[in-house]
PDB file of C-alpha atoms in Angstrom:
ATOM      1  CA  MET A1343      51.174  -4.741  74.116  1.00 53.00           C
ATOM      2  CA  TYR A1344      48.784  -7.052  72.521  1.00 60.00           C
ATOM      3  CA  LYS A1345      50.331  -9.826  70.555  1.00 61.00           C
ATOM      4  CA  LYS A1346      48.471 -11.140  67.525  1.00 64.00           C
ATOM      5  CA  LYS A1347      48.059 -14.860  67.708  1.00 68.00           C
ATOM      6  CA  ARG A1348      49.023 -16.631  64.516  1.00 69.00           C
ATOM      7  CA  ARG A1349      46.765 -19.241  63.108  1.00 71.00           C
ATOM      8  CA  SER A1350      48.194 -22.626  62.623  1.00 86.00           C
ATOM      9  CA  LYS A1351      48.676 -23.961  59.138  1.00 88.00           C
ATOM     10  CA  LYS A1352      45.992 -26.606  59.645  1.00 88.00           C
ATOM     11  CA  ILE A1353      43.383 -24.018  60.684  1.00 90.00           C
ATOM     12  CA  GLN A1354      44.388 -21.767  57.772  1.00 89.00           C
ATOM     13  CA  ASN A1355      43.919 -24.675  55.322  1.00 92.00           C
ATOM     14  CA  ILE A1356      40.465 -25.438  56.763  1.00 93.00           C
ATOM     15  CA  ILE A1357      39.458 -21.762  56.460  1.00 93.00           C
ATOM     16  CA  ASP A1358      40.741 -21.613  52.866  1.00 93.00           C
ATOM     17  CA  THR A1359      38.883 -24.816  51.973  1.00 95.00           C
ATOM     18  CA  LEU A1360      35.635 -23.565  53.521  1.00 96.00           C
ATOM     19  CA  PHE A1361      36.051 -20.224  51.723  1.00 96.00           C
ATOM     20  CA  PHE A1362      36.607 -22.074  48.400  1.00 97.00           C
ATOM     21  CA  TYR A1363      33.509 -24.253  48.943  1.00 97.00           C
ATOM     22  CA  LEU A1364      31.455 -21.223  49.922  1.00 97.00           C
ATOM     23  CA  ILE A1365      32.508 -19.290  46.801  1.00 97.00           C
ATOM     24  CA  THR A1366      31.912 -22.373  44.603  1.00 97.00           C
ATOM     25  CA  SER A1367      28.480 -22.978  46.156  1.00 97.00           C
ATOM     26  CA  VAL A1368      27.447 -19.366  45.680  1.00 97.00           C
ATOM     27  CA  ALA A1369      28.643 -19.425  42.049  1.00 97.00           C
ATOM     28  CA  LEU A1370      26.794 -22.677  41.295  1.00 98.00           C
ATOM     29  CA  GLY A1371      23.682 -21.440  43.074  1.00 97.00           C
ATOM     30  CA  GLY A1372      23.792 -18.220  41.057  1.00 97.00           C
ATOM     31  CA  LEU A1373      24.194 -20.205  37.841  1.00 97.00           C
ATOM     32  CA  VAL A1374      21.245 -22.448  38.705  1.00 98.00           C
ATOM     33  CA  ILE A1375      19.066 -19.443  39.522  1.00 98.00           C
ATOM     34  CA  TYR A1376      20.144 -17.706  36.294  1.00 98.00           C
ATOM     35  CA  LEU A1377      19.290 -20.789  34.226  1.00 98.00           C
ATOM     36  CA  TRP A1378      15.937 -21.178  36.003  1.00 98.00           C
ATOM     37  CA  VAL A1379      15.000 -17.542  35.366  1.00 97.00           C
ATOM     38  CA  TYR A1380      16.194 -17.785  31.747  1.00 97.00           C
ATOM     39  CA  THR A1381      14.091 -20.925  31.189  1.00 98.00           C
ATOM     40  CA  GLU A1382      11.003 -19.312  32.749  1.00 97.00           C
ATOM     41  CA  ILE A1383      11.377 -16.217  30.574  1.00 97.00           C
ATOM     42  CA  ASP A1384      11.921 -18.342  27.469  1.00 97.00           C
ATOM     43  CA  ASP A1385       8.823 -20.435  28.239  1.00 97.00           C
ATOM     44  CA  SER A1386       6.785 -17.291  28.849  1.00 97.00           C
ATOM     45  CA  LEU A1387       7.905 -15.757  25.552  1.00 97.00           C
ATOM     46  CA  TYR A1388       7.085 -18.993  23.726  1.00 97.00           C
ATOM     47  CA  ALA A1389       3.601 -19.102  25.290  1.00 97.00           C
ATOM     48  CA  LEU A1390       3.093 -15.415  24.434  1.00 97.00           C
ATOM     49  CA  ASP A1391       4.103 -16.063  20.831  1.00 97.00           C
ATOM     50  CA  ILE A1392       1.609 -18.934  20.595  1.00 98.00           C
ATOM     51  CA  GLN A1393      -1.131 -16.726  22.039  1.00 97.00           C
ATOM     52  CA  ASN A1394      -0.325 -13.929  19.581  1.00 97.00           C
ATOM     53  CA  LYS A1395      -0.494 -16.379  16.666  1.00 98.00           C
ATOM     54  CA  THR A1396      -3.814 -17.711  17.979  1.00 98.00           C
ATOM     55  CA  VAL A1397      -5.203 -14.174  18.291  1.00 97.00           C
ATOM     56  CA  GLN A1398      -4.102 -13.397  14.726  1.00 97.00           C
ATOM     57  CA  ARG A1399      -5.659 -16.616  13.395  1.00 98.00           C
ATOM     58  CA  LEU A1400      -8.925 -15.965  15.238  1.00 97.00           C
ATOM     59  CA  SER A1401      -8.956 -12.385  13.987  1.00 97.00           C
ATOM     60  CA  ASP A1402      -8.533 -13.639  10.426  1.00 96.00           C
ATOM     61  CA  ASP A1403     -11.343 -16.162  10.953  1.00 97.00           C
ATOM     62  CA  ILE A1404     -13.641 -13.445  12.326  1.00 97.00           C
ATOM     63  CA  GLN A1405     -12.878 -11.212   9.364  1.00 96.00           C
ATOM     64  CA  SER A1406     -13.575 -14.083   6.955  1.00 95.00           C
ATOM     65  CA  VAL A1407     -16.900 -14.895   8.621  1.00 95.00           C
ATOM     66  CA  GLN A1408     -17.839 -11.201   8.659  1.00 94.00           C
ATOM     67  CA  SER A1409     -17.125 -11.009   4.924  1.00 93.00           C
ATOM     68  CA  LYS A1410     -19.359 -14.027   4.320  1.00 91.00           C
ATOM     69  CA  ILE A1411     -22.123 -12.481   6.429  1.00 90.00           C
ATOM     70  CA  ASP A1412     -21.842  -9.214   4.515  1.00 88.00           C
ATOM     71  CA  ALA A1413     -21.976 -11.051   1.186  1.00 86.00           C
ATOM     72  CA  LEU A1414     -24.974 -13.161   2.217  1.00 82.00           C
ATOM     73  CA  SER A1415     -26.943 -10.240   3.623  1.00 86.00           C
ATOM     74  CA  LYS A1416     -27.165  -8.419   0.288  1.00 87.00           C
ATOM     75  CA  PRO A1417     -30.770  -8.128  -0.930  1.00 84.00           C
ATOM     76  CA  ASP A1418     -30.124  -9.798  -4.289  1.00 84.00           C
ATOM     77  CA  VAL A1419     -28.500 -12.824  -2.609  1.00 84.00           C
ATOM     78  CA  ILE A1420     -31.366 -13.088  -0.129  1.00 84.00           C
ATOM     79  CA  SER A1421     -34.002 -12.927  -2.878  1.00 86.00           C
ATOM     80  CA  LYS A1422     -32.133 -15.519  -4.979  1.00 86.00           C
ATOM     81  CA  LYS A1423     -31.946 -17.943  -2.041  1.00 85.00           C
ATOM     82  CA  ALA A1424     -35.607 -17.333  -1.209  1.00 85.00           C
ATOM     83  CA  LYS A1425     -36.611 -18.176  -4.782  1.00 86.00           C
ATOM     84  CA  GLU A1426     -34.354 -21.210  -5.203  1.00 87.00           C
ATOM     85  CA  LYS A1427     -34.493 -22.858  -1.779  1.00 87.00           C
ATOM     86  CA  TRP A1428     -37.931 -22.030  -0.479  1.00 86.00           C
ATOM     87  CA  GLY A1429     -39.882 -21.350  -3.670  1.00 86.00           C
ATOM     88  CA  MET A1430     -40.884 -17.883  -2.592  1.00 85.00           C
ATOM     89  CA  VAL A1431     -42.047 -15.360  -5.150  1.00 83.00           C
ATOM     90  CA  PHE A1432     -42.299 -11.620  -5.083  1.00 80.00           C
ATOM     91  CA  ALA A1433     -45.745 -10.286  -4.331  1.00 80.00           C
ATOM     92  CA  GLN A1434     -47.369  -8.284  -7.082  1.00 81.00           C
ATOM     93  CA  PRO A1435     -47.353  -4.632  -6.180  1.00 80.00           C
ATOM     94  CA  GLU A1436     -50.722  -3.254  -5.312  1.00 82.00           C
ATOM     95  CA  THR A1437     -51.913  -0.078  -6.891  1.00 82.00           C
ATOM     96  CA  ILE A1438     -53.941   2.240  -4.798  1.00 83.00           C
ATOM     97  CA  SER A1439     -56.033   4.903  -6.392  1.00 81.00           C
ATOM     98  CA  VAL A1440     -57.206   7.810  -4.342  1.00 77.00           C
ATOM     99  CA  HIS A1441     -59.954   9.910  -5.798  1.00 77.00           C
ATOM    100  CA  ILE A1442     -60.191  13.449  -4.470  1.00 76.00           C
ATOM    101  CA  ASN A1443     -63.074  15.764  -5.226  1.00 77.00           C
ATOM    102  CA  SER A1444     -62.063  19.032  -6.739  1.00 76.00           C
ATOM    103  CA  VAL A1445     -63.902  20.809  -3.930  1.00 74.00           C
ATOM    104  CA  ASP A1446     -61.776  19.074  -1.348  1.00 71.00           C
ATOM    105  CA  LEU A1447     -58.681  19.900  -3.333  1.00 71.00           C
ATOM    106  CA  SER A1448     -59.263  23.629  -3.124  1.00 70.00           C
ATOM    107  CA  SER A1449     -59.446  23.469   0.644  1.00 70.00           C
ATOM    108  CA  LEU A1450     -55.949  22.103   0.854  1.00 64.00           C
TER     109      LEU A1450
END
């Protein structure tokens, strides 16, 4: 029969100590990795929030500028600015008279 050899108390203490340090190291390593991942996610969410706020602000600015463009492109605003700033005046409308002979009219 095969007899199982007992470990000495000194060897058992060394194995228990190494097992404790291994478990502690794995737990601390896991905690460090968890905190690193949590910090990266938090930083990414913060950067995403800043980008969303920037997009919203730029969208509001674009809408404001578009409103100003629409207001300034109205014909009455353009004619007012042309009169006041550049001294332009409206041209007098020309009247065109077309005389048609009654003979030519019957051929139509």
